[in-house]
Short mmCIF file of C-alpha atoms in Angstrom, two decimals:
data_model
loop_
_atom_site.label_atom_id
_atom_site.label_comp_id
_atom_site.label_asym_id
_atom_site.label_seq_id
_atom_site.Cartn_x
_atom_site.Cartn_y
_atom_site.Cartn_z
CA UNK T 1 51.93 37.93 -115.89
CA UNK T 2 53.50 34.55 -116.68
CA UNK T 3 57.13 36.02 -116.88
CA UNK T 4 56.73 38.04 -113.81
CA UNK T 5 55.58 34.89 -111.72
CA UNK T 6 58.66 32.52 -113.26
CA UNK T 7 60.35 35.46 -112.51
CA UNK T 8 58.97 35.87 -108.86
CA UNK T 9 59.43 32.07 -108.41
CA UNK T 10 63.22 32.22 -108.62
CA UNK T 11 63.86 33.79 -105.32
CA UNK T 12 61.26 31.67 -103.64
CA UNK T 13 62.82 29.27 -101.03
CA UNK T 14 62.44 25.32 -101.66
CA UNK T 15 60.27 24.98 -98.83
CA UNK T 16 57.80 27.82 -99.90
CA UNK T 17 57.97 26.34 -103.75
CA UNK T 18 56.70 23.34 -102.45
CA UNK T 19 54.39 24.13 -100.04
CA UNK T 20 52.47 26.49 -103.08
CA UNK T 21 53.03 23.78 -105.10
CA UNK T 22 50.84 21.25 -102.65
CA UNK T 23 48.72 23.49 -101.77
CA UNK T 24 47.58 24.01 -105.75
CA UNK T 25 47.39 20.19 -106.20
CA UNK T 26 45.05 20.30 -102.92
CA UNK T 27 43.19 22.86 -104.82
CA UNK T 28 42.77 20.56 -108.42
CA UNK T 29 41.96 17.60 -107.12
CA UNK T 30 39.59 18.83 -104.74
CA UNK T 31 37.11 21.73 -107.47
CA UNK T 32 34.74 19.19 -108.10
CA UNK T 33 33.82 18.03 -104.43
CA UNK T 34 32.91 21.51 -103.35
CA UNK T 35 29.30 20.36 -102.27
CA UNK T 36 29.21 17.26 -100.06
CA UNK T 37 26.98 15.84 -102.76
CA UNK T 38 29.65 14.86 -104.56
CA UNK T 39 31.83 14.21 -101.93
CA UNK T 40 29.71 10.92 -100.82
CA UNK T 41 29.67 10.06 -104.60
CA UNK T 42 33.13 10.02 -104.24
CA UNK T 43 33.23 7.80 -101.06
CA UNK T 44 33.32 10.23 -98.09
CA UNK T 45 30.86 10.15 -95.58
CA UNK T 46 30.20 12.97 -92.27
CA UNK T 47 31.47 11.85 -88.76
CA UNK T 48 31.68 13.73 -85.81
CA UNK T 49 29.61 17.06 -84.63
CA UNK T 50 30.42 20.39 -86.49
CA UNK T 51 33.00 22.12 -84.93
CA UNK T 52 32.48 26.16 -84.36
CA UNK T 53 35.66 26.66 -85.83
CA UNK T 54 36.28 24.23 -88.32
CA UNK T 55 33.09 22.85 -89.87
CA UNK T 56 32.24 19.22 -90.33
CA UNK T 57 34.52 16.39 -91.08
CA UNK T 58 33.99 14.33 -94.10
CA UNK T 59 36.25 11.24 -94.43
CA UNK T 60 37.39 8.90 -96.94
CA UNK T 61 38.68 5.45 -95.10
CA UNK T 62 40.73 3.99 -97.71
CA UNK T 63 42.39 7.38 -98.57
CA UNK T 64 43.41 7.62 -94.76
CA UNK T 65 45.00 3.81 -94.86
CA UNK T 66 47.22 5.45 -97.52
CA UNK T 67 51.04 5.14 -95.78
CA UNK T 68 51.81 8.36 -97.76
CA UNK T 69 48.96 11.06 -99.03
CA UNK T 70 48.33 12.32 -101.81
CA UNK T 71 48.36 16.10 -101.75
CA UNK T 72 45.20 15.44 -104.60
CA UNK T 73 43.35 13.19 -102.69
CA UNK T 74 42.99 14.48 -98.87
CA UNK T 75 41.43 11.64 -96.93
CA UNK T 76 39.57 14.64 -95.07
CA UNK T 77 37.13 17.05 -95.86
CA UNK T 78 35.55 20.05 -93.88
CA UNK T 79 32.22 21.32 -94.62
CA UNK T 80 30.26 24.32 -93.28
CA UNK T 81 27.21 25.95 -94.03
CA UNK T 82 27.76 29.33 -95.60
CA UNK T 83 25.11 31.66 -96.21
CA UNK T 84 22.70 28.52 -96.03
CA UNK T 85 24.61 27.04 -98.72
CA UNK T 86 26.89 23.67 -97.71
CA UNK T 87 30.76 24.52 -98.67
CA UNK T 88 34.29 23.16 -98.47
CA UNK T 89 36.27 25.07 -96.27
CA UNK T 90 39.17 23.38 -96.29
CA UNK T 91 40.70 19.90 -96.28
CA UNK T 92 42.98 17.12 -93.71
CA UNK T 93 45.30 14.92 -94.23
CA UNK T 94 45.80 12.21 -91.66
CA UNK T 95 48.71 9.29 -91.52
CA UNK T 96 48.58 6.33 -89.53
CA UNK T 97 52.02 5.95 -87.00
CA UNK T 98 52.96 4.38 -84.06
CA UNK T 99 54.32 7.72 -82.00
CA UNK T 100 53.92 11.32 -81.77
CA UNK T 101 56.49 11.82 -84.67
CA UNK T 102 55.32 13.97 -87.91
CA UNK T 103 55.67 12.39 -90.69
CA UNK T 104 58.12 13.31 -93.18
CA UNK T 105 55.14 12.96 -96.31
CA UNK T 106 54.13 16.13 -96.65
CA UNK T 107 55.62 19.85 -97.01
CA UNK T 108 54.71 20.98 -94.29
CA UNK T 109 56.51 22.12 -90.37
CA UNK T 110 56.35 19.49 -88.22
CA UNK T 111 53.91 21.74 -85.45
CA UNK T 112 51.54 21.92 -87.84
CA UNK T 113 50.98 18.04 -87.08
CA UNK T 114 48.47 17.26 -84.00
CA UNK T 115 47.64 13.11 -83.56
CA UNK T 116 44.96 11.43 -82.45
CA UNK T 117 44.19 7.94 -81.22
CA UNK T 118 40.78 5.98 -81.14
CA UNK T 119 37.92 6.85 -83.60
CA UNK T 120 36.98 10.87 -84.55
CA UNK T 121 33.75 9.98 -82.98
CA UNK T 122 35.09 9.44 -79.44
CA UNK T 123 35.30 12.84 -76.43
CA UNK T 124 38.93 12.82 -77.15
CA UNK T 125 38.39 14.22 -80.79
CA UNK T 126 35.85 17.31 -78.93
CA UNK T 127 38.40 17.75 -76.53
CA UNK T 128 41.32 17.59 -79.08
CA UNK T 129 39.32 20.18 -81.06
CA UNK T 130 38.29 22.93 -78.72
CA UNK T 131 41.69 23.50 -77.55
CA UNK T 132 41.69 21.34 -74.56
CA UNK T 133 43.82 18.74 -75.32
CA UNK T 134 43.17 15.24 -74.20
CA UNK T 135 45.65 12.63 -72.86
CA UNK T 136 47.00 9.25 -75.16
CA UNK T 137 45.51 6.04 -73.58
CA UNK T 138 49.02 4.67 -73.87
CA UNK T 139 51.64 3.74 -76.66
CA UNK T 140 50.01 2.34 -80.19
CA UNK T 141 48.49 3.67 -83.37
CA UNK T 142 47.27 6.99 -83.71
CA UNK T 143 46.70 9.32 -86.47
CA UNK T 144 49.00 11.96 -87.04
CA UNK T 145 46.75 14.77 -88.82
CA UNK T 146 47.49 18.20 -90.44
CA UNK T 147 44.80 21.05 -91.68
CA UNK T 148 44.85 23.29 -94.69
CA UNK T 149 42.75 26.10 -94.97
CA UNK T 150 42.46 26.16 -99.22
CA UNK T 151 39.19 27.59 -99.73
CA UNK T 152 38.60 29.78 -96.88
CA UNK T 153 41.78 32.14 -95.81
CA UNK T 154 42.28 31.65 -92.38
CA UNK T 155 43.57 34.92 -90.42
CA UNK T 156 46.50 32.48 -88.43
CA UNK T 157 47.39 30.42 -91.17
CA UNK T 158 47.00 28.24 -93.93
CA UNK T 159 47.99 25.34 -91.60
CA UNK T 160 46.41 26.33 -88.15
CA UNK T 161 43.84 23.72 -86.88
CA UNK T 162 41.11 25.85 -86.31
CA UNK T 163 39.92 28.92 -88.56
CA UNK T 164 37.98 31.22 -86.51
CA UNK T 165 37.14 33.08 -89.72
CA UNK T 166 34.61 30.80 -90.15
CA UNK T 167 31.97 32.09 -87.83
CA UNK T 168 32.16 35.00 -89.37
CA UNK T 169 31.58 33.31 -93.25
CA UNK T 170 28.65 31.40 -91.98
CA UNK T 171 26.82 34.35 -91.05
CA UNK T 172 28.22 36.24 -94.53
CA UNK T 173 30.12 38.62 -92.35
CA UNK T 174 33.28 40.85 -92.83
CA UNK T 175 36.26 38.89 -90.64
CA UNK T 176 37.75 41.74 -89.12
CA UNK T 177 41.57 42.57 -89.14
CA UNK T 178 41.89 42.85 -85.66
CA UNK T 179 39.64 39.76 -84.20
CA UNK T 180 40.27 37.56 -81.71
CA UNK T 181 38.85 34.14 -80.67
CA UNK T 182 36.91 35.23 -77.66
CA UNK T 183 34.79 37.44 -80.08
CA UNK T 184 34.32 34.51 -83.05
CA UNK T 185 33.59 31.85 -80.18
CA UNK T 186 30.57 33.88 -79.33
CA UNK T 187 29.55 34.98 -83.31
CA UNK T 188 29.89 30.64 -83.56
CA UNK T 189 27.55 31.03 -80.39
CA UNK T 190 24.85 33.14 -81.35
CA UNK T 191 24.88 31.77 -84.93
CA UNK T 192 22.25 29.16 -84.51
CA UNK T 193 21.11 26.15 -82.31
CA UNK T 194 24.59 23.72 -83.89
CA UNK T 195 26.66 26.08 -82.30
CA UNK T 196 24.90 25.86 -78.93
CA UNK T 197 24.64 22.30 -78.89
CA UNK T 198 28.31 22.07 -79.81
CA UNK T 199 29.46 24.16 -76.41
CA UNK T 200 26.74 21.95 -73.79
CA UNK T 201 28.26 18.66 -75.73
CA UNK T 202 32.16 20.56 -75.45
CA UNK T 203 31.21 21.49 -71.35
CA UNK T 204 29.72 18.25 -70.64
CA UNK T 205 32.64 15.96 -72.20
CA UNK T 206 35.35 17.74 -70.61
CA UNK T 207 33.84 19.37 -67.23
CA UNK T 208 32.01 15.69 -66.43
CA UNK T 209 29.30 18.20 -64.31
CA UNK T 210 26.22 16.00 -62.51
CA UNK T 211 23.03 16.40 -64.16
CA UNK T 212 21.79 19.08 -61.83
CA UNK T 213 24.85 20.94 -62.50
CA UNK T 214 24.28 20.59 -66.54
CA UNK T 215 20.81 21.53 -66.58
CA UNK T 216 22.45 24.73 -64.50
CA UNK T 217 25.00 25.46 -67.57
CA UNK T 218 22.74 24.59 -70.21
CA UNK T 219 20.46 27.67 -68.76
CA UNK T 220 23.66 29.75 -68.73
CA UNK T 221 24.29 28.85 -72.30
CA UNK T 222 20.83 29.87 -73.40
CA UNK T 223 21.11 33.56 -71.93
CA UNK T 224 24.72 34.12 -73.28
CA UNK T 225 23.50 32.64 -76.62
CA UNK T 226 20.77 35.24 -76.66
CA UNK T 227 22.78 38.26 -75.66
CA UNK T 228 25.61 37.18 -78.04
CA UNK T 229 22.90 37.42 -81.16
CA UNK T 230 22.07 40.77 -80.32
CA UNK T 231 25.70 42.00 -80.54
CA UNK T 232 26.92 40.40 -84.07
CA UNK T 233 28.26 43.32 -85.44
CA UNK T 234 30.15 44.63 -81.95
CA UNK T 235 33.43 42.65 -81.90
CA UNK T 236 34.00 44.01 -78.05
CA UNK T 237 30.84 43.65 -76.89
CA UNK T 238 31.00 39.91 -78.25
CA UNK T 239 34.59 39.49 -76.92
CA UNK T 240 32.42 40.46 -73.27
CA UNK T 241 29.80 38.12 -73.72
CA UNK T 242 32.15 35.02 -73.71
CA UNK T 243 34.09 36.51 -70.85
CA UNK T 244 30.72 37.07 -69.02
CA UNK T 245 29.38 33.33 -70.08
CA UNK T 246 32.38 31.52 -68.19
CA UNK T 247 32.11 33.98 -65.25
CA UNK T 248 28.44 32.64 -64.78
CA UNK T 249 29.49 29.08 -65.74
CA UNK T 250 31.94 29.23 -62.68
CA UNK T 251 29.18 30.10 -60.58
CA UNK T 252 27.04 26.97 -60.86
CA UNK T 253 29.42 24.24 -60.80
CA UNK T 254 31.90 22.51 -58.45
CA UNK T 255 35.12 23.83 -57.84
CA UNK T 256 37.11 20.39 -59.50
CA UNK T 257 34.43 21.03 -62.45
CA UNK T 258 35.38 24.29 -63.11
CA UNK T 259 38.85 23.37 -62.81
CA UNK T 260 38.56 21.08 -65.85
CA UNK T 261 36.51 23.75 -67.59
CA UNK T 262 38.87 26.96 -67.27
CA UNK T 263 40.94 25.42 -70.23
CA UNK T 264 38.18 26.42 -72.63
CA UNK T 265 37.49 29.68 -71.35
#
């Protein structure tokens, strides 16, 4: 087995030799912190909410300060609750510059690289997130950050920000070859009261409705949430309960609201 993977390793291209090779350093130096237990013994600590498709961020300050990461030492973690059981998914790296330029410190393509300026904690990170993008408050230091999915495979890609497998791992289900977002965004739904709370916070951040109007969504998010919990195991039935849960959120807010909203549909 040794040969044939020397062997195998010959007609690898440079790039792909060093992306395995970062990825199995990732791997290393991370085995021992695969309970958040011993990620705060290590110095990490949570921020932010936990994201449908990409669990909940631990960081490590001083190992984001770091001008250039080590693939051993991600200053990011990502946790999610599997089977009831706390896990690392997967891990972040993050790099401190002064544009929207990818840095040159790690093996990886240069779209894999999204940025981010002000604190994790701020809208802008829950917009950033969920797909909707959010605008730079001008020129300055931001955080250029990159994902890798090491410990759970992630259908688009080791390197893709989000891994919609992972509504499918909390609730110990089968990801299935042909899924699509629409269908995981409403497993992420149904799975329990984080992932409702996640989409009001999400609606509310970026569709700025009145109070009136979120009191209106927040009853629309209730009934989807229920219907979406009686269809776990029916990918197209799922896939029409998110498609039916924006048609009815369109219905009870402002045109400009909904304008804002469509991007998350």
């Amino acid at each position: 087995m040794i040969l044939l993977l020397a062997v195998l390793s010959t007609f690898q291209a440079p790039a792909d030799t060093a992306l395995a090779s970062f990825v199995a350093r990732a791997r290393a130096g991370t085995e021992a912190l695969r309970h958040p237990d011993a990620a705060r013994l290590a110095g990490y600590h949570p921020v932010g909410p936990d994201f449908p498709g990409m669990g909940r961020h631990w960081i490590h300050t001083a190992l984001i300060l770091r001008p250039i990461p080590d693939a051993a030492q991600p200053p990011v973690l990502e946790y999610a609750e599997l089977n009831g059981t706390p896990t690392l998914v997967g891990v972040a790296y993050a790099v401190l510059v002064n544009a929207d330029t990818a840095p040159p410190s790690l093996p990886v393509p240069k779209a894999a690289w999204h940025f981010h300026q002000g604190t994790v904690d701020e809208e802008s990170f829950l917009r950033n997130h969920a797909g909707a993008g959010h605008v730079m408050p001008g020129p300055g230091p931001r955080l250029a950050v990159v994902h890798a999915w090491i410990w759970l495979d992630n259908p688009d890609g080791l390197l893709a920000t989000d891994n919609w497998a992972l509504p499918y791992a909390r609730l110990g289900l089968r990801v299935p070859s042909h899924g699509s977002r629409a269908a995981a965004r409403a497993l992420a739904l149904a799975s329990g009261d984080g992932g409702r709370m996640y989409l009001e916070a999400l609606i509310h951040a970026v569709g700025q409705p009145t109070d009136d109007e979120m009191k209106a969504l927040a009853a629309v998010v209730r009934r989807h949430q229920a219907e979406a919990r009686a269809r776990t195991s029916q990918r197209v039935a799922l896939e029409e309960c998110w498609g039916a849960l924006w048609n009815d959120v369109q219905t009870v807010v402002r045109p400009e609201v909904w304008e804002r909203l469509e991007a998350l549909r």
